Coordinates of C-alpha atoms and ligand atoms in Angstrom, one line a residue:
Chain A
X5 CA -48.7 33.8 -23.5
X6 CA -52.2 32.4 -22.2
X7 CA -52.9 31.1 -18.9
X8 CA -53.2 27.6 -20.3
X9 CA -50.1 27.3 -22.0
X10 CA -48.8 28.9 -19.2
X11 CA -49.8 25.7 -16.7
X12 CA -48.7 23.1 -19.5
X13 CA -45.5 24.4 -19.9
X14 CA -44.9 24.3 -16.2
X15 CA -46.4 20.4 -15.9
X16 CA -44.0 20.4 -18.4
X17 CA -41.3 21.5 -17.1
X18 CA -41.6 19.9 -14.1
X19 CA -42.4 16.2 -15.6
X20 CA -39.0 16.9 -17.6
X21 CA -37.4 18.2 -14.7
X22 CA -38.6 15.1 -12.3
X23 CA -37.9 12.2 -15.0
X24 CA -34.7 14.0 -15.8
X25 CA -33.4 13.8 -11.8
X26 CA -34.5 10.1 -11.5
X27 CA -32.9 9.0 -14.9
X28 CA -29.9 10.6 -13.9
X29 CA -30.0 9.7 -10.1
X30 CA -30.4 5.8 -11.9
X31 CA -27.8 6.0 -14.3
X32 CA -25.4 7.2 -11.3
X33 CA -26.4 3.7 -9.6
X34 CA -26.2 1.7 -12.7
X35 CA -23.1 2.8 -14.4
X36 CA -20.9 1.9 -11.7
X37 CA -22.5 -1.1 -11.4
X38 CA -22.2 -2.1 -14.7
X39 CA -18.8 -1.1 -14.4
X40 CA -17.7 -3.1 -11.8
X41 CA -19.6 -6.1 -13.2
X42 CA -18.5 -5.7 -16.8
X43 CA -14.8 -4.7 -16.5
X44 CA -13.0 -5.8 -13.4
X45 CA -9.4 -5.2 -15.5
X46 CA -10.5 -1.5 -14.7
X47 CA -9.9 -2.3 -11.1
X48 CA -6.7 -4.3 -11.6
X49 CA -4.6 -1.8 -13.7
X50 CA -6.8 1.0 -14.0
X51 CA -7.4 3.5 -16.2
X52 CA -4.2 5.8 -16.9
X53 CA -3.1 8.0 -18.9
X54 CA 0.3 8.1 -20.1
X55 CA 2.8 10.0 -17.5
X56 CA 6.2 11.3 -18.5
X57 CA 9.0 9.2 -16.5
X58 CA 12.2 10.5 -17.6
X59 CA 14.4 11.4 -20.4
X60 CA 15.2 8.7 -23.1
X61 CA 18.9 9.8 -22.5
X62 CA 18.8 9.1 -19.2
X63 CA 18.3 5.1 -19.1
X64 CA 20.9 2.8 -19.0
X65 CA 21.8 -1.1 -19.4
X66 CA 21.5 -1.2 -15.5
X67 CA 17.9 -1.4 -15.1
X68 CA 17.1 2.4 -12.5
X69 CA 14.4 3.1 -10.3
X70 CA 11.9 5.7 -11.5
X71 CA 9.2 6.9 -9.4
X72 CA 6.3 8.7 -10.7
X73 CA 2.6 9.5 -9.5
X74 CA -0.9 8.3 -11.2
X75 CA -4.7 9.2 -10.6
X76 CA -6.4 6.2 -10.3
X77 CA -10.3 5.9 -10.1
X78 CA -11.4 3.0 -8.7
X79 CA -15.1 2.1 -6.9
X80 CA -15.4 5.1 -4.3
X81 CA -12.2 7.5 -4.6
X82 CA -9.8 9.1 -7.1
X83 CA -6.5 9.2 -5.9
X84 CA -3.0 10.0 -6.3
X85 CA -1.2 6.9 -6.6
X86 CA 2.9 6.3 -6.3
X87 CA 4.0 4.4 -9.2
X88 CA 7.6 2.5 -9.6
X89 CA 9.1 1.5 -12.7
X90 CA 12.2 -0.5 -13.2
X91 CA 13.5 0.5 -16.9
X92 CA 16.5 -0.6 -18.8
X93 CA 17.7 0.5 -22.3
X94 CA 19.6 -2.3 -24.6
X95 CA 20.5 -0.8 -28.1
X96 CA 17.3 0.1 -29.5
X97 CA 14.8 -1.5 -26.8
X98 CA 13.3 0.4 -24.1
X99 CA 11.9 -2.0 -21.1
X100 CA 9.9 -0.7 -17.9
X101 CA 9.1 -3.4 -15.6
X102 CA 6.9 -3.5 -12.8
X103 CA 8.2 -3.8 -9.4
X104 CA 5.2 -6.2 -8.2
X105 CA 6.3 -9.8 -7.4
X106 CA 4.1 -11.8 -9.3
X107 CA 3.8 -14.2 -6.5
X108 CA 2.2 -12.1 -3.8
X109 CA 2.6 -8.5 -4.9
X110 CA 5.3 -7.5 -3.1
X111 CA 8.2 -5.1 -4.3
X112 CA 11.2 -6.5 -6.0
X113 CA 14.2 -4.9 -6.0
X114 CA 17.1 -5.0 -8.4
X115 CA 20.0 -6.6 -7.0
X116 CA 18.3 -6.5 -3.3
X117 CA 20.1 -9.5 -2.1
X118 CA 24.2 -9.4 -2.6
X119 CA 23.9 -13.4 -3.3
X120 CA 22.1 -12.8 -6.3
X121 CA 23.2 -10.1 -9.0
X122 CA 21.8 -9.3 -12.7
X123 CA 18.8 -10.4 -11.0
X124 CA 15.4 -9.0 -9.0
X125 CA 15.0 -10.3 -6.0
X126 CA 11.6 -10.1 -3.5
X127 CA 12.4 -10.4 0.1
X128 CA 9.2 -11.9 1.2
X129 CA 9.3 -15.5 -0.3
X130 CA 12.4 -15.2 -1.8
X131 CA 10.8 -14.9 -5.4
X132 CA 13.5 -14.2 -8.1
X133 CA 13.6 -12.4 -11.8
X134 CA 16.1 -12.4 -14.7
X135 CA 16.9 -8.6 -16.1
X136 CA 14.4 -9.1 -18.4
X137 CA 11.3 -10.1 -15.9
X138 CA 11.2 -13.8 -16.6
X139 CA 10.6 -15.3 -12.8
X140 CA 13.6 -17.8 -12.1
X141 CA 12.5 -21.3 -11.8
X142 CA 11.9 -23.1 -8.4
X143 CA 11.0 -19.4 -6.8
X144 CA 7.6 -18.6 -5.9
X145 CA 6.2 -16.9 -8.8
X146 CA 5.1 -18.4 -11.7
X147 CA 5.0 -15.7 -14.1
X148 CA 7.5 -13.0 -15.1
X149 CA 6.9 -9.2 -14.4
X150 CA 4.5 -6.8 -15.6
X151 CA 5.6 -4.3 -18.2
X152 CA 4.3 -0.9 -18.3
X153 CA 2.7 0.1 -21.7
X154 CA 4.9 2.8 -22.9
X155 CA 5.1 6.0 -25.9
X156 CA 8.4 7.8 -26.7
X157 CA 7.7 11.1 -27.8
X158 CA 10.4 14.0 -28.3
X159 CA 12.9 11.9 -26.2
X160 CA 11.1 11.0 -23.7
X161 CA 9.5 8.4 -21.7
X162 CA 5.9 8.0 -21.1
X163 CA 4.4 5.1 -19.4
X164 CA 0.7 3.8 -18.9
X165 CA -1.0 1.2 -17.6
X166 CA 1.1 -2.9 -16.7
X167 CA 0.3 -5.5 -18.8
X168 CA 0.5 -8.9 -18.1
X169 CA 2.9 -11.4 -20.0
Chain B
X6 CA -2.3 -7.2 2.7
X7 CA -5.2 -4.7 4.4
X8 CA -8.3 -5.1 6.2
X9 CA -10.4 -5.3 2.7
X10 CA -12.5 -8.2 1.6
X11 CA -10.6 -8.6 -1.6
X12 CA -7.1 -9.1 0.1
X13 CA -8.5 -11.3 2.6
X14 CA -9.9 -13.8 -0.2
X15 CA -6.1 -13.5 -1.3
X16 CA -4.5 -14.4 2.2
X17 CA -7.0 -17.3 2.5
X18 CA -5.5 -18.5 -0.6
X19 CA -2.0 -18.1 0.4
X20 CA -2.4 -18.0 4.4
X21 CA 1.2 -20.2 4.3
X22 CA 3.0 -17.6 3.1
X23 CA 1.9 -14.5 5.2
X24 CA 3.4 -14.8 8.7
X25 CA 3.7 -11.4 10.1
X26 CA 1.1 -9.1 11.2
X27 CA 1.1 -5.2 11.4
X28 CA -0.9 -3.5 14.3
X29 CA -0.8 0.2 14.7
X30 CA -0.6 1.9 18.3
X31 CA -3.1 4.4 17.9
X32 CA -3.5 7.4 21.2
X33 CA -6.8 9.2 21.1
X34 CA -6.8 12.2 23.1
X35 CA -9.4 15.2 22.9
X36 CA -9.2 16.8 25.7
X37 CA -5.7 18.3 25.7
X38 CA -3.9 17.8 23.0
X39 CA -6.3 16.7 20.3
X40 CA -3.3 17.6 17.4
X41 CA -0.6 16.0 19.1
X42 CA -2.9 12.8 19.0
X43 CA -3.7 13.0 15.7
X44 CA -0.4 14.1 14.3
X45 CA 0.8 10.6 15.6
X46 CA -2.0 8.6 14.3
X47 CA -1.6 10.0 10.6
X48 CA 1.9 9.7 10.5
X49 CA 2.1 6.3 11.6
X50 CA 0.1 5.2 9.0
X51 CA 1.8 6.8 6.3
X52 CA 4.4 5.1 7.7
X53 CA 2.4 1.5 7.8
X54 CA 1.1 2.2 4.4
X55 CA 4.6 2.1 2.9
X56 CA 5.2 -1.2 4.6
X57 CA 2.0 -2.8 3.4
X58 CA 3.3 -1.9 -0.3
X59 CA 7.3 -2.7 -0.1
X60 CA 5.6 -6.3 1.8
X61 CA 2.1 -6.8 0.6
X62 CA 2.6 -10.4 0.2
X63 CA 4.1 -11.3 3.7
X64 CA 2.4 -9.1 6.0
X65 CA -0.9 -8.5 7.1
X66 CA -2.1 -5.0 8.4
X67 CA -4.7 -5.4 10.8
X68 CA -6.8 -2.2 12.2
X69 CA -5.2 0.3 15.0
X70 CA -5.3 -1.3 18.9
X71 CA -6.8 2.4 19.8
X72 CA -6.6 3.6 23.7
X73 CA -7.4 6.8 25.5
X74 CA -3.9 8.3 26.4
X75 CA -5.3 8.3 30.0
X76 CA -5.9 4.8 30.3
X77 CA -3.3 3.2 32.5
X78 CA -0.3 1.1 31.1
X79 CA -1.6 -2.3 33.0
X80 CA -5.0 -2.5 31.2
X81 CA -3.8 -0.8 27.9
X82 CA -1.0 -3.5 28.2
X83 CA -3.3 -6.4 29.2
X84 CA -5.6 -5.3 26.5
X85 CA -2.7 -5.6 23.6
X86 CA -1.5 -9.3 25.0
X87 CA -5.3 -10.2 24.2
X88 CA -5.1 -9.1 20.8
X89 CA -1.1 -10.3 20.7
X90 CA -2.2 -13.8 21.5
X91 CA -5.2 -14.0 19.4
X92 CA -3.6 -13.0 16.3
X93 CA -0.5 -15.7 17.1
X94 CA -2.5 -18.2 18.2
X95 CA -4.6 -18.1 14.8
X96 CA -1.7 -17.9 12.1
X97 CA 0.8 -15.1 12.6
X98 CA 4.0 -15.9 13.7
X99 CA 5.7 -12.2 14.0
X100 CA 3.6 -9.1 15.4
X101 CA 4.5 -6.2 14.3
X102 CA 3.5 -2.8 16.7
X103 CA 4.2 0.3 15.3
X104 CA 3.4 3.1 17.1
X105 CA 4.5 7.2 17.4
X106 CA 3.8 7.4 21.1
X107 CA 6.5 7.4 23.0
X108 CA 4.6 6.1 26.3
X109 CA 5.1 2.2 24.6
X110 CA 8.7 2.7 24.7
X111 CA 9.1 2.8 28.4
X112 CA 6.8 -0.6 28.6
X113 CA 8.7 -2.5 25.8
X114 CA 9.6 -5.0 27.6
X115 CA 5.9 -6.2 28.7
X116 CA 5.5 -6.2 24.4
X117 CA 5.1 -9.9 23.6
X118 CA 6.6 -9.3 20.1
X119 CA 8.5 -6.7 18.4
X120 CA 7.8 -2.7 18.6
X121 CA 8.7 -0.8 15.9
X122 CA 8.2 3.2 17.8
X123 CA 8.8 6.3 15.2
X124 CA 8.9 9.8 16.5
X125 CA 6.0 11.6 14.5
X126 CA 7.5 14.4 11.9
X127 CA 6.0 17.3 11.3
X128 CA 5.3 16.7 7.9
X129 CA 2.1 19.4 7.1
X130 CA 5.0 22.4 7.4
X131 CA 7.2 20.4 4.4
X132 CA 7.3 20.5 0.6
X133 CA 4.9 17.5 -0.9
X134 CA 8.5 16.6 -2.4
X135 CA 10.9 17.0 0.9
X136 CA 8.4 15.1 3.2
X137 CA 8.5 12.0 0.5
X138 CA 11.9 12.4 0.5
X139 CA 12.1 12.0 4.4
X140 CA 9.7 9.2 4.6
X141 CA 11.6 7.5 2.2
X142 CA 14.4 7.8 4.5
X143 CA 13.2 6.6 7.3
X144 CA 11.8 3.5 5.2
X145 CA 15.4 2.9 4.8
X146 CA 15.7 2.5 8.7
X147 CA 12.8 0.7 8.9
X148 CA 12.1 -1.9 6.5
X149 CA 15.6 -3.8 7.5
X150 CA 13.8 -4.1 11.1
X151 CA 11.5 -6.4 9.2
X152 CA 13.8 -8.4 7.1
X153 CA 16.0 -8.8 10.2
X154 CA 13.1 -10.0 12.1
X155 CA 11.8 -13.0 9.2
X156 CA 15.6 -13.8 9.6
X157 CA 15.1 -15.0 13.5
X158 CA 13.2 -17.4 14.8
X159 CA 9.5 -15.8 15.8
X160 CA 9.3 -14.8 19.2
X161 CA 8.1 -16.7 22.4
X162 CA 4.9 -16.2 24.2
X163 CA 5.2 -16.9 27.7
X164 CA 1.9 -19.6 28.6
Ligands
FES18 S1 5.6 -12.1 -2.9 FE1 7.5 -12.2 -3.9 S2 8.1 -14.2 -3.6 FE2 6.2 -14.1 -2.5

């Protein structure tokens, strides 16, 4: 190899190298950015895989409380986040509510007030749902629950990200 | 709600509706016993961060009234009345203090609203699984002291 070539390859090198860094140092400050300013439903229900909840054989008409655990990515940390599912069987349908009171986002439980059963209930404001999710009328919230997106696969329950109705 | 920007654009929106206000009792300590300090900080927030998600919608959590365990009852106490009546005084109705140092029990009374004081578990010696289990627990205890309290009418300030 000859001294010149030598020197080129090394400028080079080193012009790769430095363009390289700063074009990936950018692209670390755009791509959040354009992130954040291109897909905020990322931040609402973020972006999940599917988790395995329980057994198909396991649900019942009685809606039941499942707990299970995401990662969620948002802006500056991954983290492990609790999850809560309500989910009910009737004949062939599967449903897996979210526990989030659609008012202010607090967490409903089924039958949590003895005045009102078959129903969710949020102790907050009061805010009430029919088995199904659909908010009861004259109760804060306006819209019914969130269901989790959900697969079945060899008997059992996966579920992914809420979806609003 | 927290202490972020995007939950206070929601409580601006919805102030009427979120009446109660969380405020953690936080000892600092590091000259004897720095773990002891710290064991009690953590755990009360797990235990606050639990409340904040069965509640979100109701109650604000505001950041820890902090203290050196050597400062003396009077001016910790006078501190926490400032804070108490600046927070009722500008929307919150019920105050929340919730604490795993002991030392507020014995001054309850002088507490202008209610305190909510949790012996700090040892959780770093459990099972992940049995530690959530035991917090869950003690949510049970807990989260009925909250109910209870939006059930009665919010509590007096004296002046
Ligand atoms: S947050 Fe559920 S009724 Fe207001």
């Amino acid at each position: 190899m000859s001294e010149k070539e030598h020197k080129v390859s090394r400028r080079q090198f080193l012009t790769y190298t430095l363009t390289g860094v700063g074009g990936f140092m950018a692209a670390g400050m755009l791509m959040p950015m354009a992130r954040f300013a291109l897909d905020p439903a990322l931040q609402a229900g973020g972006d999940t895989d599917f988790i395995r909840v329980t057994s198909v054989d396991d649900l019942t008409e009685e809606p039941q409380r499942f707990n299970f655990t995401i990662e969620q990515e948002d802006a500056w940390y991954t983290s492990d986040v609790d999850r809560v599912a309500w989910v009910y069987r009737e004949g062939d349908e599967i449903v897996a509510l979210s526990p989030v009171c659609t008012h202010l986002g607090c967490t409903v439980n089924w039958e949590g007030n003895e005045d009102y059963p078959e129903q969710f209930y949020c102790p907050c404001h009061f805010g009430r749902f029919e088995k199904d999710g659909t908010n009861v009328p004259n109760t804060p919230p306006t819209r019914p629950l969130d269901v989790y997106e959900m697969e079945i696969r060899d008997g059992d329950l996966y579920l992914g990200r809420t979806v609003q109705r | 709600m927290k202490w972020t920007t995007s939950d206070i654009d929601m409580y601006l929106k919805a102030k009427e509706y979120v009446d109660t206000a969380i405020i953690p009792l936080i000892p600092l300590d590091w000259e004897k016993d720095q773990k002891g300090a710290v064991s009690k900080g953590e755990f009360s927030s797990i235990l606050i961060e639990e409340m904040e998600k069965q509640f979100k919608g109701r109650l604000f959590q505001l950041p820890p009234f902090t203290y050196l365990i050597s400062e003396h009852n009077e001016s910790k106490i006078a501190r926490l009345k400032e804070w108490d009546r600046h927070f009722f005084d500008n929307g919150f109705k019920h105050i929340i203090y919730v604490t795993c140092d002991g030392d507020w029990k014995r001054v309850e009374q002088q507490i202008p609203d209610l305190l909510i004081w949790v012996p700090a578990l040892p959780l770093e010696n459990l099972d992940p699984g049995y530690a959530k289990e035991m917090i869950t627990g003690q949510m049970k205890q807990l989260l009925p002291l909250i109910t209870d309290k939006w059930q009665s009418e919010p509590k007096e300030r004296n002046s």
